[in-house]
């Protein structure tokens, strides 16, 4: 059974501050997309942590472990205010971005390297 997805969306600058030698967070956002699988038509939510990448972190051990366990990717921002930056995209969410969870994800990725 597919959970109901919140139809709200987020686009907030300066909602969350995170800065280290690898990234600076610029925006927390979310978007919704109707997805069709062979049986169900449902809405899926993507969380976006829009960042200025200072140093490649995709080879860090904890990022690789996380990528092996959740649907996460780094993709370019192609339009809008932050065009040219990147988004840490977390797919398959059902609720709006939770700052505590985002903080835990970022702390996990960079644990032991800062």
Short mmCIF file of N, CA and C in Angstrom, two decimals:
data_model
loop_
_atom_site.label_atom_id
_atom_site.label_comp_id
_atom_site.label_asym_id
_atom_site.label_seq_id
_atom_site.Cartn_x
_atom_site.Cartn_y
_atom_site.Cartn_z
N UNK A 1 0.83 -1.18 0.00
CA UNK A 1 0.00 0.00 0.00
C UNK A 1 0.87 1.24 0.00
N UNK A 2 0.58 2.19 -0.87
CA UNK A 2 1.33 3.43 -0.99
C UNK A 2 0.75 4.45 -0.02
N UNK A 3 1.61 5.08 0.76
CA UNK A 3 1.16 6.12 1.68
C UNK A 3 0.71 7.35 0.90
N UNK A 4 -0.24 8.09 1.49
CA UNK A 4 -0.64 9.35 0.89
C UNK A 4 0.50 10.34 1.03
N UNK A 5 0.76 11.06 -0.04
CA UNK A 5 1.82 12.05 -0.05
C UNK A 5 1.23 13.43 0.18
N UNK A 6 1.88 14.20 1.03
CA UNK A 6 1.48 15.58 1.25
C UNK A 6 1.58 16.33 -0.07
N UNK A 7 0.57 17.11 -0.40
CA UNK A 7 0.59 17.87 -1.66
C UNK A 7 1.21 19.25 -1.50
N UNK A 8 1.61 19.60 -0.31
CA UNK A 8 2.29 20.87 -0.10
C UNK A 8 3.67 20.79 -0.73
N UNK A 9 4.30 21.94 -0.89
CA UNK A 9 5.67 21.96 -1.37
C UNK A 9 6.40 23.09 -0.66
N UNK A 10 7.68 22.98 -0.61
CA UNK A 10 8.52 23.92 0.12
C UNK A 10 9.54 24.53 -0.81
N UNK A 11 9.78 25.81 -0.62
CA UNK A 11 10.89 26.48 -1.29
C UNK A 11 11.28 27.65 -0.39
N UNK A 12 12.23 27.38 0.51
CA UNK A 12 12.61 28.39 1.49
C UNK A 12 14.12 28.57 1.51
N UNK A 13 14.53 29.79 1.32
CA UNK A 13 15.94 30.13 1.47
C UNK A 13 16.20 30.40 2.95
N UNK A 14 17.41 30.18 3.38
CA UNK A 14 17.84 30.48 4.73
C UNK A 14 16.96 29.82 5.80
N UNK A 15 16.30 28.72 5.44
CA UNK A 15 15.51 27.96 6.40
C UNK A 15 16.43 27.14 7.29
N UNK A 16 17.59 26.83 6.77
CA UNK A 16 18.50 25.95 7.47
C UNK A 16 19.92 26.36 7.12
N UNK A 17 20.77 26.46 8.11
CA UNK A 17 22.15 26.86 7.89
C UNK A 17 23.07 25.66 8.11
N UNK A 18 23.88 25.37 7.10
CA UNK A 18 24.85 24.29 7.20
C UNK A 18 26.00 24.65 6.29
N UNK A 19 27.20 24.66 6.82
CA UNK A 19 28.36 25.08 6.06
C UNK A 19 29.58 24.30 6.56
N UNK A 20 30.31 23.70 5.61
CA UNK A 20 31.56 23.04 5.96
C UNK A 20 32.51 23.15 4.78
N UNK A 21 33.60 22.43 4.81
CA UNK A 21 34.58 22.54 3.72
C UNK A 21 34.08 21.95 2.40
N UNK A 22 33.00 21.16 2.45
CA UNK A 22 32.45 20.51 1.26
C UNK A 22 31.27 21.25 0.65
N UNK A 23 30.36 21.76 1.49
CA UNK A 23 29.13 22.38 0.98
C UNK A 23 28.70 23.56 1.84
N UNK A 24 27.87 24.40 1.22
CA UNK A 24 27.08 25.41 1.93
C UNK A 24 25.64 25.20 1.47
N UNK A 25 24.72 25.06 2.41
CA UNK A 25 23.31 24.89 2.07
C UNK A 25 22.73 26.25 1.72
N UNK A 26 22.04 26.31 0.57
CA UNK A 26 21.44 27.55 0.10
C UNK A 26 19.92 27.56 0.25
N UNK A 27 19.30 26.40 0.11
CA UNK A 27 17.84 26.32 0.15
C UNK A 27 17.42 24.90 0.47
N UNK A 28 16.29 24.80 1.16
CA UNK A 28 15.61 23.52 1.36
C UNK A 28 14.33 23.61 0.54
N UNK A 29 14.07 22.62 -0.27
CA UNK A 29 12.89 22.67 -1.14
C UNK A 29 12.30 21.26 -1.27
N UNK A 30 11.09 21.23 -1.79
CA UNK A 30 10.47 19.96 -2.13
C UNK A 30 9.64 20.16 -3.38
N UNK A 31 9.36 19.07 -4.05
CA UNK A 31 8.49 19.11 -5.22
C UNK A 31 7.70 17.82 -5.28
N UNK A 32 6.61 17.87 -6.01
CA UNK A 32 5.73 16.71 -6.14
C UNK A 32 5.66 16.28 -7.60
N UNK A 33 5.47 14.98 -7.80
CA UNK A 33 5.38 14.45 -9.15
C UNK A 33 4.45 13.25 -9.13
N UNK A 34 3.54 13.21 -10.08
CA UNK A 34 2.69 12.03 -10.22
C UNK A 34 3.51 10.93 -10.87
N UNK A 35 3.50 9.78 -10.27
CA UNK A 35 4.26 8.64 -10.75
C UNK A 35 3.29 7.52 -11.09
N UNK A 36 3.56 6.84 -12.13
CA UNK A 36 2.69 5.73 -12.51
C UNK A 36 3.51 4.45 -12.54
N UNK A 37 3.14 3.54 -11.70
CA UNK A 37 3.73 2.21 -11.77
C UNK A 37 2.70 1.30 -12.42
N UNK A 38 3.00 0.05 -12.63
CA UNK A 38 2.06 -0.83 -13.34
C UNK A 38 0.68 -0.98 -12.68
N UNK A 39 0.61 -0.73 -11.37
CA UNK A 39 -0.65 -0.94 -10.67
C UNK A 39 -1.27 0.36 -10.15
N UNK A 40 -0.46 1.27 -9.65
CA UNK A 40 -0.96 2.46 -8.97
C UNK A 40 -0.49 3.74 -9.66
N UNK A 41 -1.29 4.77 -9.52
CA UNK A 41 -0.90 6.11 -9.90
C UNK A 41 -0.84 6.90 -8.60
N UNK A 42 0.33 7.40 -8.22
CA UNK A 42 0.46 8.06 -6.94
C UNK A 42 1.42 9.24 -7.04
N UNK A 43 1.35 10.12 -6.04
CA UNK A 43 2.23 11.27 -5.99
C UNK A 43 3.47 10.93 -5.19
N UNK A 44 4.60 11.32 -5.70
CA UNK A 44 5.87 11.12 -5.02
C UNK A 44 6.47 12.49 -4.73
N UNK A 45 7.16 12.61 -3.64
CA UNK A 45 7.78 13.87 -3.24
C UNK A 45 9.29 13.71 -3.25
N UNK A 46 9.94 14.78 -3.71
CA UNK A 46 11.40 14.83 -3.69
C UNK A 46 11.82 15.97 -2.78
N UNK A 47 12.74 15.67 -1.85
CA UNK A 47 13.35 16.72 -1.06
C UNK A 47 14.60 17.18 -1.80
N UNK A 48 14.84 18.49 -1.77
CA UNK A 48 16.05 19.05 -2.38
C UNK A 48 16.79 19.89 -1.35
N UNK A 49 18.04 19.55 -1.16
CA UNK A 49 18.93 20.37 -0.35
C UNK A 49 19.83 21.06 -1.37
N UNK A 50 19.53 22.31 -1.70
CA UNK A 50 20.29 23.03 -2.72
C UNK A 50 21.57 23.54 -2.07
N UNK A 51 22.69 23.18 -2.69
CA UNK A 51 23.99 23.48 -2.09
C UNK A 51 24.97 24.09 -3.09
N UNK A 52 25.91 24.82 -2.53
CA UNK A 52 27.10 25.26 -3.26
C UNK A 52 28.16 24.21 -2.91
N UNK A 53 28.56 23.44 -3.90
CA UNK A 53 29.58 22.40 -3.65
C UNK A 53 30.96 23.03 -3.75
N UNK A 54 31.70 22.96 -2.66
CA UNK A 54 33.05 23.50 -2.61
C UNK A 54 34.09 22.42 -2.93
N UNK A 55 33.75 21.17 -2.58
CA UNK A 55 34.67 20.06 -2.72
C UNK A 55 33.83 18.80 -2.92
N UNK A 56 34.24 17.93 -3.84
CA UNK A 56 33.47 16.71 -4.14
C UNK A 56 33.36 15.82 -2.89
N UNK A 57 32.13 15.46 -2.56
CA UNK A 57 31.90 14.59 -1.41
C UNK A 57 31.27 13.26 -1.81
N UNK A 58 31.06 13.04 -3.10
CA UNK A 58 30.38 11.82 -3.54
C UNK A 58 31.22 10.55 -3.38
N UNK A 59 32.49 10.69 -3.08
CA UNK A 59 33.35 9.52 -2.85
C UNK A 59 33.56 9.25 -1.36
N UNK A 60 32.94 10.08 -0.51
CA UNK A 60 33.06 9.84 0.93
C UNK A 60 32.34 8.55 1.29
N UNK A 61 32.94 7.79 2.19
CA UNK A 61 32.41 6.48 2.57
C UNK A 61 30.95 6.55 3.02
N UNK A 62 30.60 7.53 3.85
CA UNK A 62 29.23 7.59 4.36
C UNK A 62 28.22 8.02 3.29
N UNK A 63 28.64 8.84 2.32
CA UNK A 63 27.73 9.17 1.22
C UNK A 63 27.44 7.91 0.40
N UNK A 64 28.46 7.14 0.13
CA UNK A 64 28.29 5.90 -0.64
C UNK A 64 27.39 4.93 0.10
N UNK A 65 27.58 4.78 1.41
CA UNK A 65 26.71 3.91 2.21
C UNK A 65 25.27 4.39 2.15
N UNK A 66 25.07 5.69 2.29
CA UNK A 66 23.72 6.25 2.24
C UNK A 66 23.08 6.00 0.88
N UNK A 67 23.83 6.24 -0.18
CA UNK A 67 23.33 6.04 -1.54
C UNK A 67 22.93 4.58 -1.78
N UNK A 68 23.60 3.66 -1.11
CA UNK A 68 23.26 2.25 -1.25
C UNK A 68 21.99 1.86 -0.49
N UNK A 69 21.51 2.76 0.37
CA UNK A 69 20.36 2.44 1.21
C UNK A 69 19.13 3.30 0.97
N UNK A 70 19.29 4.48 0.41
CA UNK A 70 18.13 5.32 0.08
C UNK A 70 18.30 5.88 -1.32
N UNK A 71 17.22 6.36 -1.90
CA UNK A 71 17.25 6.92 -3.25
C UNK A 71 17.67 8.38 -3.16
N UNK A 72 18.98 8.61 -3.29
CA UNK A 72 19.57 9.94 -3.16
C UNK A 72 20.51 10.16 -4.34
N UNK A 73 20.58 11.40 -4.80
CA UNK A 73 21.46 11.73 -5.92
C UNK A 73 21.86 13.20 -5.84
N UNK A 74 22.95 13.52 -6.52
CA UNK A 74 23.38 14.91 -6.65
C UNK A 74 23.11 15.30 -8.10
N UNK A 75 22.30 16.33 -8.30
CA UNK A 75 21.98 16.76 -9.66
C UNK A 75 22.10 18.28 -9.77
N UNK A 76 22.36 18.78 -10.98
CA UNK A 76 22.45 20.23 -11.14
C UNK A 76 21.08 20.90 -11.01
N UNK A 77 21.11 22.14 -10.55
CA UNK A 77 19.92 22.98 -10.58
C UNK A 77 19.94 23.68 -11.93
N UNK A 78 18.90 23.47 -12.72
CA UNK A 78 18.91 23.94 -14.11
C UNK A 78 18.14 25.23 -14.37
N UNK A 79 17.43 25.73 -13.36
CA UNK A 79 16.68 26.97 -13.58
C UNK A 79 16.49 27.70 -12.26
N UNK A 80 16.04 28.92 -12.36
CA UNK A 80 15.73 29.71 -11.18
C UNK A 80 16.92 30.37 -10.54
N UNK A 81 16.70 30.87 -9.35
CA UNK A 81 17.67 31.65 -8.59
C UNK A 81 18.99 30.90 -8.39
N UNK A 82 18.94 29.59 -8.24
CA UNK A 82 20.13 28.81 -7.92
C UNK A 82 20.66 28.00 -9.10
N UNK A 83 20.31 28.42 -10.30
CA UNK A 83 20.83 27.76 -11.51
C UNK A 83 22.36 27.76 -11.43
N UNK A 84 22.94 26.61 -11.73
CA UNK A 84 24.40 26.48 -11.68
C UNK A 84 24.90 25.83 -10.39
N UNK A 85 24.05 25.76 -9.39
CA UNK A 85 24.40 25.07 -8.15
C UNK A 85 23.91 23.62 -8.26
N UNK A 86 23.92 22.89 -7.16
CA UNK A 86 23.50 21.49 -7.18
C UNK A 86 22.49 21.21 -6.08
N UNK A 87 21.73 20.16 -6.29
CA UNK A 87 20.78 19.72 -5.29
C UNK A 87 21.12 18.32 -4.84
N UNK A 88 21.11 18.13 -3.52
CA UNK A 88 21.15 16.78 -2.97
C UNK A 88 19.69 16.36 -2.96
N UNK A 89 19.31 15.47 -3.85
CA UNK A 89 17.91 15.08 -4.04
C UNK A 89 17.64 13.79 -3.28
N UNK A 90 16.57 13.80 -2.53
CA UNK A 90 16.14 12.62 -1.79
C UNK A 90 14.75 12.28 -2.31
N UNK A 91 14.64 11.16 -3.00
CA UNK A 91 13.42 10.78 -3.69
C UNK A 91 12.55 9.85 -2.85
N UNK A 92 11.28 9.78 -3.23
CA UNK A 92 10.37 8.83 -2.62
C UNK A 92 9.84 9.24 -1.26
N UNK A 93 9.87 10.52 -0.95
CA UNK A 93 9.38 10.99 0.33
C UNK A 93 7.86 11.19 0.25
N UNK A 94 7.22 11.26 1.42
CA UNK A 94 5.77 11.47 1.44
C UNK A 94 5.38 12.75 2.17
N UNK A 95 6.28 13.28 2.98
CA UNK A 95 5.98 14.49 3.75
C UNK A 95 6.95 15.60 3.39
N UNK A 96 6.67 16.80 3.89
CA UNK A 96 7.55 17.94 3.66
C UNK A 96 8.90 17.72 4.34
N UNK A 97 9.95 18.40 3.86
CA UNK A 97 11.28 18.23 4.44
C UNK A 97 11.27 18.51 5.95
N UNK A 98 11.93 17.66 6.67
CA UNK A 98 12.06 17.77 8.12
C UNK A 98 13.49 18.20 8.41
N UNK A 99 13.64 19.38 9.02
CA UNK A 99 14.97 19.93 9.26
C UNK A 99 15.82 19.00 10.12
N UNK A 100 15.24 18.34 11.09
CA UNK A 100 16.00 17.42 11.93
C UNK A 100 16.54 16.25 11.11
N UNK A 101 15.71 15.70 10.21
CA UNK A 101 16.17 14.59 9.36
C UNK A 101 17.24 15.07 8.39
N UNK A 102 17.05 16.24 7.81
CA UNK A 102 18.06 16.80 6.90
C UNK A 102 19.38 16.98 7.63
N UNK A 103 19.31 17.52 8.84
CA UNK A 103 20.52 17.70 9.64
C UNK A 103 21.21 16.37 9.91
N UNK A 104 20.44 15.35 10.25
CA UNK A 104 21.02 14.03 10.52
C UNK A 104 21.64 13.43 9.27
N UNK A 105 21.01 13.62 8.12
CA UNK A 105 21.57 13.12 6.86
C UNK A 105 22.90 13.79 6.57
N UNK A 106 22.95 15.12 6.67
CA UNK A 106 24.20 15.84 6.39
C UNK A 106 25.28 15.50 7.42
N UNK A 107 24.90 15.42 8.67
CA UNK A 107 25.88 15.04 9.70
C UNK A 107 26.42 13.64 9.44
N UNK A 108 25.57 12.72 8.99
CA UNK A 108 26.01 11.37 8.67
C UNK A 108 26.99 11.37 7.49
N UNK A 109 26.63 12.09 6.43
CA UNK A 109 27.51 12.13 5.25
C UNK A 109 28.91 12.59 5.63
N UNK A 110 28.98 13.63 6.46
CA UNK A 110 30.28 14.25 6.75
C UNK A 110 30.91 13.81 8.07
N UNK A 111 30.31 12.83 8.71
CA UNK A 111 30.83 12.32 9.99
C UNK A 111 32.25 11.80 9.80
N UNK A 112 33.14 12.27 10.65
CA UNK A 112 34.51 11.77 10.64
C UNK A 112 35.43 12.43 9.63
N UNK A 113 34.91 13.34 8.81
CA UNK A 113 35.79 13.98 7.82
C UNK A 113 36.01 15.46 8.11
N UNK A 114 35.27 15.99 9.07
CA UNK A 114 35.41 17.42 9.37
C UNK A 114 36.19 17.64 10.64
#
